XYZ file of C-alpha atoms in Angstrom:
565
model
C 102.383 -7.172 45.310
C 104.404 -5.414 47.991
C 107.452 -3.207 48.517
C 110.361 -4.679 50.442
C 112.464 -2.404 52.647
C 116.178 -2.918 53.249
C 117.529 -1.051 56.247
C 121.270 -0.515 56.798
C 121.639 0.167 60.480
C 124.665 1.037 62.590
C 123.457 3.461 65.295
C 120.310 4.786 66.982
C 118.853 1.284 67.030
C 115.806 2.395 69.011
C 114.801 4.719 66.200
C 115.416 2.030 63.628
C 113.084 -0.293 65.543
C 110.238 2.245 65.389
C 110.742 2.846 61.677
C 110.839 -0.890 60.976
C 107.548 -1.350 62.839
C 106.086 1.480 60.816
C 107.011 -0.197 57.503
C 105.715 -3.623 58.518
C 102.444 -2.166 59.901
C 101.630 -1.215 56.313
C 102.499 -4.621 54.916
C 106.102 -4.000 53.834
C 108.577 -6.746 54.785
C 111.858 -5.463 56.222
C 115.318 -6.990 56.060
C 117.831 -5.293 58.377
C 121.587 -5.324 58.071
C 123.353 -4.276 61.262
C 126.965 -3.158 60.991
C 129.320 -5.779 62.419
C 130.984 -2.963 64.391
C 127.878 -2.864 66.611
C 128.604 -4.920 69.735
C 127.084 -8.402 69.715
C 125.149 -7.726 72.945
C 123.587 -4.580 71.490
C 122.705 -6.421 68.318
C 121.033 -9.251 70.217
C 118.965 -6.778 72.220
C 117.882 -5.036 69.006
C 117.037 -8.372 67.413
C 114.991 -9.430 70.465
C 113.098 -6.120 70.439
C 111.777 -6.917 66.950
C 111.269 -10.638 67.490
C 107.473 -10.172 67.705
C 107.303 -8.743 64.163
C 106.909 -11.607 61.677
C 107.921 -9.602 58.603
C 111.321 -8.534 59.954
C 114.492 -10.437 59.075
C 118.154 -9.924 59.990
C 120.757 -10.815 57.368
C 124.428 -11.718 57.644
C 126.440 -8.914 59.156
C 129.396 -7.212 57.470
C 131.847 -4.629 58.748
C 130.865 -1.331 57.194
C 132.930 1.785 56.846
C 132.376 4.840 54.708
C 133.790 4.481 51.226
C 134.523 0.744 51.492
C 133.049 -2.488 50.099
C 131.281 -3.500 53.336
C 128.276 -1.317 52.573
C 127.778 -3.063 49.247
C 128.285 -6.494 50.768
C 125.683 -5.754 53.476
C 123.242 -4.569 50.845
C 123.796 -7.684 48.759
C 123.171 -9.973 51.734
C 119.966 -8.122 52.661
C 118.748 -8.077 49.050
C 119.349 -11.819 48.631
C 117.382 -12.554 51.767
C 114.586 -10.237 50.687
C 114.200 -11.884 47.289
C 114.434 -15.397 48.736
C 111.964 -15.044 51.630
C 109.363 -12.595 50.316
C 108.157 -13.777 46.942
C 105.429 -11.128 46.647
C 107.926 -8.211 46.711
C 108.007 -6.343 43.403
C 110.201 -3.393 44.342
C 113.036 -3.306 46.871
C 113.634 0.041 48.585
C 117.084 0.640 50.130
C 117.131 2.877 53.191
C 119.202 3.462 56.299
C 118.476 3.432 60.002
C 118.362 7.227 59.950
C 115.769 7.342 57.163
C 112.221 8.454 57.967
C 109.108 7.849 55.851
C 107.439 11.196 55.089
C 104.295 10.017 53.397
C 101.827 7.206 54.160
C 103.414 3.917 53.104
C 100.342 3.067 51.036
C 101.097 6.053 48.814
C 104.565 4.622 48.111
C 103.104 1.207 47.353
C 100.539 2.716 44.989
C 103.137 4.896 43.298
C 105.404 1.897 42.585
C 102.515 -0.346 41.589
C 101.672 2.161 38.862
C 105.267 1.838 37.600
C 105.960 -1.913 37.803
C 108.923 -1.902 35.387
C 110.646 1.296 36.562
C 113.882 1.332 38.530
C 114.468 4.483 40.575
C 118.235 4.859 40.916
C 120.392 7.921 40.364
C 122.845 6.776 37.710
C 125.102 9.080 35.672
C 128.467 8.701 33.982
C 131.471 10.298 35.637
C 131.618 13.076 33.066
C 128.046 14.052 33.904
C 128.361 14.070 37.701
C 128.961 17.565 39.151
C 128.750 16.680 42.841
C 131.901 14.625 43.431
C 134.059 16.069 46.206
C 137.695 15.212 46.771
C 139.107 15.325 43.217
C 138.387 11.674 42.318
C 135.764 11.001 39.694
C 136.967 8.742 36.876
C 140.081 7.839 38.873
C 138.021 6.031 41.484
C 137.377 3.393 38.809
C 140.907 2.984 37.434
C 143.028 3.185 40.568
C 143.177 0.857 43.569
C 141.962 1.917 47.027
C 143.002 -0.681 49.603
C 143.292 1.858 52.433
C 140.518 3.530 54.361
C 140.135 7.211 53.542
C 138.950 8.006 57.060
C 141.228 5.822 59.192
C 144.363 5.762 57.031
C 144.213 9.017 55.175
C 148.009 9.358 54.869
C 148.391 5.904 53.265
C 145.312 6.569 51.094
C 146.794 9.806 49.706
C 150.282 8.425 49.250
C 149.076 5.302 47.459
C 146.976 7.404 45.088
C 149.971 9.643 44.445
C 152.182 6.631 43.770
C 149.711 5.166 41.255
C 149.522 8.498 39.450
C 153.295 8.773 39.343
C 153.888 5.329 37.848
C 150.877 5.608 35.525
C 149.019 2.618 36.970
C 145.527 1.989 35.567
C 143.102 -0.812 36.352
C 141.162 -2.437 33.565
C 137.425 -1.900 33.752
C 135.554 -5.209 33.173
C 134.239 -5.667 29.671
C 130.667 -4.653 29.072
C 130.222 -2.096 31.815
C 130.433 1.724 31.811
C 131.034 3.193 35.270
C 128.077 5.174 36.610
C 127.642 7.053 39.861
C 124.748 8.253 41.958
C 123.014 8.273 45.293
C 123.381 5.156 47.421
C 119.637 5.106 48.125
C 117.692 3.385 45.358
C 114.484 1.479 44.660
C 114.919 -1.394 42.177
C 112.498 -3.876 40.704
C 112.815 -7.530 41.590
C 113.742 -8.303 38.015
C 116.655 -5.871 37.880
C 117.928 -6.614 41.378
C 117.841 -10.373 40.890
C 119.636 -10.041 37.553
C 122.443 -8.133 39.268
C 122.767 -10.648 42.093
C 122.572 -13.702 39.844
C 124.822 -12.418 37.054
C 127.297 -15.123 35.934
C 129.991 -12.428 35.979
C 129.132 -11.265 39.489
C 132.414 -12.561 40.946
C 134.349 -10.535 38.370
C 132.315 -7.409 39.052
C 132.588 -7.843 42.832
C 136.340 -8.323 42.654
C 136.643 -5.168 40.591
C 134.346 -2.951 42.727
C 135.990 -4.074 45.989
C 138.913 -1.790 45.081
C 136.768 1.062 43.753
C 136.511 4.104 46.019
C 132.990 4.520 47.530
C 131.541 1.492 45.698
C 128.083 1.930 47.289
C 127.650 4.943 45.004
C 128.672 3.051 41.835
C 128.066 -0.715 42.086
C 124.303 -0.902 41.649
C 124.322 2.377 39.713
C 126.584 0.784 37.084
C 125.148 -2.735 36.914
C 121.510 -1.603 36.809
C 122.296 -0.116 33.403
C 122.970 -3.635 32.103
C 119.574 -5.071 32.982
C 117.006 -2.377 33.598
C 114.499 -1.677 30.857
C 113.436 1.665 32.344
C 115.771 3.659 34.603
C 114.476 6.781 36.292
C 117.773 8.444 37.186
C 116.635 9.858 40.496
C 116.176 8.748 44.057
C 112.867 8.670 45.856
C 114.766 9.493 49.070
C 115.392 13.108 50.019
C 119.133 13.212 50.705
C 120.923 16.549 50.663
C 124.646 17.181 50.868
C 126.603 20.310 51.659
C 129.474 21.784 49.612
C 131.960 19.504 51.376
C 130.019 16.356 50.480
C 128.668 15.812 53.981
C 124.961 14.959 54.384
C 122.599 17.523 55.771
C 120.986 16.481 59.046
C 117.288 17.226 59.573
C 116.109 18.496 62.962
C 112.725 19.260 64.497
C 112.586 22.745 62.961
C 112.727 21.180 59.471
C 109.217 19.745 59.848
C 107.487 22.066 57.389
C 110.434 21.872 55.009
C 110.172 18.066 54.836
C 106.451 18.223 54.264
C 106.909 20.564 51.324
C 109.400 18.236 49.645
C 106.703 15.669 48.721
C 109.361 12.957 48.988
C 108.538 9.479 50.295
C 111.587 9.139 52.566
C 114.180 11.540 53.985
C 117.622 11.033 55.442
C 119.461 11.934 57.560
C 117.196 12.467 60.578
C 118.708 13.443 63.911
C 118.021 10.612 66.370
C 116.623 13.045 68.958
C 114.261 14.816 66.585
C 111.169 13.670 68.539
C 108.908 16.111 66.764
C 109.743 14.670 63.359
C 109.358 11.045 64.391
C 106.068 11.772 66.145
C 104.687 13.739 63.218
C 105.542 11.267 60.479
C 105.224 7.963 62.281
C 102.225 8.514 64.543
C 100.351 11.595 63.387
C 98.016 10.943 60.415
C 97.649 14.684 59.879
C 101.299 14.748 58.964
C 100.605 12.835 55.769
C 101.354 14.506 52.450
C 98.841 14.558 49.626
C 99.427 12.166 46.726
C 101.807 14.187 44.543
C 104.915 13.538 42.529
C 108.095 13.612 44.685
C 109.784 16.916 44.041
C 112.860 17.633 46.170
C 113.660 20.536 43.830
C 110.937 22.538 45.621
C 113.271 22.974 48.594
C 116.545 23.177 46.631
C 116.380 26.986 46.772
C 116.432 26.854 50.584
C 119.424 24.538 50.607
C 121.213 26.693 48.039
C 120.733 29.741 50.295
C 122.067 27.737 53.245
C 125.160 26.743 51.297
C 125.724 30.330 50.198
C 125.398 31.607 53.749
C 127.809 28.936 54.994
C 130.410 29.483 52.266
C 129.996 33.180 51.378
C 128.117 34.672 54.311
C 127.567 38.327 55.022
C 129.911 41.051 53.840
C 133.007 41.277 55.943
C 131.874 38.702 58.482
C 134.071 35.606 58.840
C 133.352 32.218 60.374
C 135.015 28.820 60.595
C 133.687 27.499 57.297
C 134.923 30.471 55.241
C 137.958 32.011 56.932
C 140.496 29.267 56.088
C 139.551 29.344 52.398
C 140.585 32.386 50.392
C 137.791 33.445 48.028
C 134.945 31.903 50.053
C 134.015 35.247 51.532
C 131.117 37.183 50.001
C 132.968 40.458 50.391
C 136.166 40.750 52.299
C 135.061 43.810 54.270
C 131.623 44.989 55.367
C 131.722 48.600 54.218
C 133.533 51.242 52.227
C 136.625 52.889 53.633
C 139.364 55.217 52.421
C 143.160 54.893 52.614
C 145.470 57.864 52.152
C 149.171 57.506 51.549
C 151.386 60.592 51.596
C 148.612 63.097 52.416
C 149.360 63.570 56.115
C 153.044 64.058 55.218
C 152.340 66.658 52.521
C 149.584 68.566 54.365
C 150.072 69.839 57.903
C 146.436 69.556 59.022
C 145.111 66.929 56.689
C 143.335 64.654 59.186
C 141.169 67.309 60.934
C 140.498 68.895 57.537
C 139.300 65.570 56.068
C 137.120 64.830 59.094
C 135.444 68.247 58.738
C 135.005 67.904 54.960
C 133.506 64.415 54.997
C 132.140 63.681 58.484
C 134.029 60.397 58.439
C 136.134 59.024 61.297
C 139.739 59.800 60.352
C 142.538 57.844 61.944
C 146.265 58.240 61.645
C 148.556 55.376 60.678
C 146.670 52.384 62.080
C 149.608 50.203 61.078
C 152.187 52.537 62.539
C 155.252 50.850 64.050
C 154.614 52.225 67.547
C 150.848 51.803 67.830
C 147.568 51.912 65.912
C 146.875 55.636 65.692
C 143.107 55.702 66.246
C 141.152 58.932 65.809
C 141.365 61.435 68.676
C 144.176 59.485 70.308
C 141.861 56.642 71.471
C 143.598 53.550 72.805
C 140.581 51.261 72.404
C 137.713 51.685 69.959
C 134.573 49.878 68.889
C 134.662 46.152 69.450
C 137.422 46.480 72.070
C 140.079 46.854 69.362
C 143.293 47.806 71.064
C 146.000 50.073 69.672
C 148.647 47.600 70.900
C 150.904 46.725 67.936
C 151.485 43.158 69.149
C 147.756 42.377 69.087
C 147.286 44.114 65.757
C 150.213 42.432 64.052
C 149.174 38.957 65.165
C 146.657 39.070 62.298
C 146.771 42.421 60.430
C 144.021 41.402 58.018
C 141.591 40.417 60.765
C 142.418 43.696 62.562
C 141.272 45.684 59.520
C 138.140 43.643 58.853
C 137.182 43.924 62.507
C 137.715 47.669 62.445
C 135.416 48.048 59.409
C 132.845 45.620 60.840
C 132.729 47.132 64.301
C 132.296 50.662 62.942
C 129.866 49.811 60.116
C 127.581 52.692 59.290
C 130.421 55.192 59.611
C 133.083 55.555 56.963
C 136.602 54.952 58.205
C 139.643 56.761 56.823
C 143.232 56.100 57.768
C 146.762 56.739 56.657
C 149.272 54.301 55.307
C 152.866 54.577 54.188
C 156.013 52.618 53.463
C 156.888 52.604 57.185
C 153.697 50.614 57.897
C 155.342 47.322 57.014
C 152.679 45.139 58.594
C 149.864 46.661 56.502
C 148.051 43.996 54.388
C 148.624 45.637 50.999
C 147.400 42.735 48.899
C 144.254 42.516 50.996
C 143.239 46.157 50.561
C 144.270 46.168 46.883
C 141.855 43.311 46.164
C 139.019 44.783 48.225
C 136.328 46.505 46.100
C 135.261 48.459 49.186
C 138.627 50.214 49.445
C 139.319 53.672 48.044
C 143.100 54.176 47.940
C 144.731 57.518 47.153
C 148.526 57.675 46.989
C 150.937 60.577 46.689
C 154.126 58.716 45.939
C 157.360 59.991 47.437
C 155.663 62.188 50.073
C 157.424 60.191 52.794
C 160.493 62.309 51.907
C 158.921 65.472 53.343
C 159.406 64.494 57.051
C 162.981 63.526 56.205
C 163.510 66.872 54.515
C 162.264 68.728 57.587
C 164.198 66.657 60.107
C 167.458 67.819 61.616
C 169.423 64.623 61.174
C 172.712 63.520 59.802
C 172.452 63.495 55.992
C 174.119 60.121 55.697
C 171.381 58.692 57.903
C 168.694 60.506 55.887
C 170.048 59.054 52.661
C 170.035 55.529 54.052
C 166.483 55.823 55.369
C 165.267 57.465 52.151
C 166.627 54.551 50.114
C 164.916 52.079 52.440
C 161.531 53.862 52.364
C 161.641 54.262 48.598
C 162.229 50.524 48.197
C 159.314 49.723 50.506
C 156.943 52.131 48.717
C 157.985 50.795 45.296
C 156.884 47.317 46.461
C 153.581 48.715 47.694
C 152.933 50.506 44.407
C 153.691 47.315 42.535
C 150.882 45.645 44.446
C 148.470 48.527 43.856
C 149.195 48.498 40.104
C 148.638 44.744 39.890
C 146.061 43.423 37.454
C 144.447 41.670 40.425
C 143.688 44.903 42.236
C 139.948 45.614 42.595
C 140.043 48.661 44.831
C 139.477 52.205 43.538
C 143.104 53.306 43.327
C 144.610 56.648 42.325
C 148.324 57.317 42.318
C 150.020 60.664 41.799
C 153.678 61.528 42.047
C 154.274 64.268 44.550
C 155.422 66.670 41.859
C 152.241 66.379 39.798
C 149.941 66.470 42.822
C 151.218 69.800 44.188
C 150.773 71.492 40.837
C 146.976 71.619 41.366
C 145.966 69.882 44.616
C 142.321 71.070 44.648
C 141.106 68.965 41.732
C 142.256 65.536 43.037
C 141.095 66.463 46.546
C 137.668 67.394 45.200
C 137.453 64.083 43.261
C 138.331 62.076 46.366
C 135.778 63.916 48.574
C 133.034 63.541 45.942
C 133.635 59.765 45.729
C 133.472 59.464 49.508
C 130.108 61.208 49.572
C 130.776 63.698 52.337
C 128.282 66.019 54.045
C 127.513 67.652 50.701
C 128.751 67.696 47.166
C 129.547 71.410 47.252
C 132.870 72.526 45.868
C 135.749 72.704 48.341
C 136.531 76.304 49.224
C 140.073 75.651 50.391
C 142.626 72.906 50.566
C 144.391 71.829 53.749
C 147.575 73.708 54.533
C 150.478 72.344 52.551
C 153.887 71.922 54.144
C 156.539 74.491 53.179
C 158.602 72.810 50.469
C 161.080 75.585 49.915
C 164.400 73.872 49.281
C 162.860 70.436 48.781
C 164.177 70.230 45.235
C 167.705 70.863 46.456
C 167.204 68.196 49.118
C 166.386 65.643 46.410
C 169.393 66.800 44.408
C 171.597 66.276 47.421
C 170.258 62.709 47.681
C 171.191 62.211 44.039
C 174.639 63.650 44.669
C 175.091 61.040 47.405
C 174.355 58.228 44.926
C 170.606 57.740 45.526
C 167.981 58.128 42.809
C 164.723 59.517 44.343
C 162.389 58.796 41.441
C 159.030 58.324 43.165
C 158.558 62.068 43.835
C 158.457 62.976 40.184
C 160.417 65.737 38.514
C 161.316 68.379 41.106
C 163.618 71.174 39.832
C 166.294 72.365 42.214
C 164.685 75.811 42.333
C 160.880 75.978 42.398
C 159.600 79.527 42.149
C 155.913 79.949 42.784
C 155.592 76.417 44.157
C 152.085 76.881 45.411
C 150.719 78.713 42.392
C 147.897 76.843 40.655
C 148.788 75.198 37.345
C 146.824 73.056 34.861
C 146.395 69.652 36.495
C 147.915 66.490 35.121
C 145.852 63.349 34.806
C 146.491 60.968 37.760
C 147.403 57.335 37.424
C 144.044 55.621 37.806
C 143.446 51.935 38.531
C 139.814 50.969 37.869
């Protein structure tokens, strides 16, 4: 008894010819279906190239397109010819023109001969299939799909939407339960002939012609009616990525394919000369007689999928960037954001750089320019301080800054005037340490020599902006390390919160700070806030400032800051 091979071919016909010769050289008859989209001249040349091989047949051609009935129709025609012309075939193995045998063909024949009543076909109900991509699992069996998903995607989507809206549902033929699985199977003659000769075949064919991707459900469903022993797995190594697209094997996958112990693999790159030479002509490439076990290499594919979808921390690429949440970590290293500190302390930035050894910038989202440390106009990675370049994609600007300076902690200032700052991004970043003194933006206004009416208007605007920022930072979705103090409670005892911030940053040492940065003179600040109130504004973000503040800089018992874990 022998094994018959069906090959579905549509491209790389020269490779398909070599594989067909390989099968027949070991006594396996081959029936080839060539996609009707292949030009007639090319088909005739391919047919002539195999005319010297007695065990090769070509069946009726059908137009094949992904997700449509043509693939099933081509398989049916090839299977009918196989069963009619090769009476000694016990198992029929479905493969494609891009499939490559990995083990000696005799091993496959011996393996199937030891299991004469077993059908190898992946077949699971829709509720048990985790790999469907595109949102259609059970719906592919109860809706109609007359339009091509690839060529007429707009009509495909709109027609599905219309059927959902009107509540249309097709009736599943009596006696069958829809199953799904890999297109590549190996069925016994008994099961395959029962499917093809079923009295209800016309009913089943009519139904499955309007099922989406019927090549993954037609034989998978009907084999359950007739098979006495279904092994729900494929003997073909066929891997798919997270988008449902097949992995392609190249020359550098040689050792990986050998370790899989599978009989056949798809999809092989047509120009993978090393693979074709190793498995078709090199006897040393044979695998020892073992049970096919594609799970042995699943770990490698899982790592590849993770790298493609999650990647390295803070590093973006085409497959991740458009999809929020695909990133492994949104930035590549820890950094610190200070809001209100440079306004409250006169020499905060040089003091922080000395205390921590970090690179301390000013307002990198300042309206005039990105205020890089030491007045630099361009820093690591050719990042420019030009606001137009920065504001084209503020999030990418920050991730590039952290990535390009990895290994050195970055600190920068933010405030309500930095309207292009990506607040939601930093709030959800576990690498961010955010310290906020709310209301400190009023100090520069207090010290400015401007018309009070203008000051009141700007103060109201800045308070509104900062209130929106604080709302984001206090969100339940925030993952950054966030501390928020009102200005009034911070200045009561500034050393303790400063020491906590420095300790978390892990500066040069964990020694206690000997002195705080120089605080701005706030004499009269309480009266300034009162004047704002008298003009009809309510400056509430600063906390409770009395009009007179004797001993403003005297240490007092600290209050507990607002802490977001």
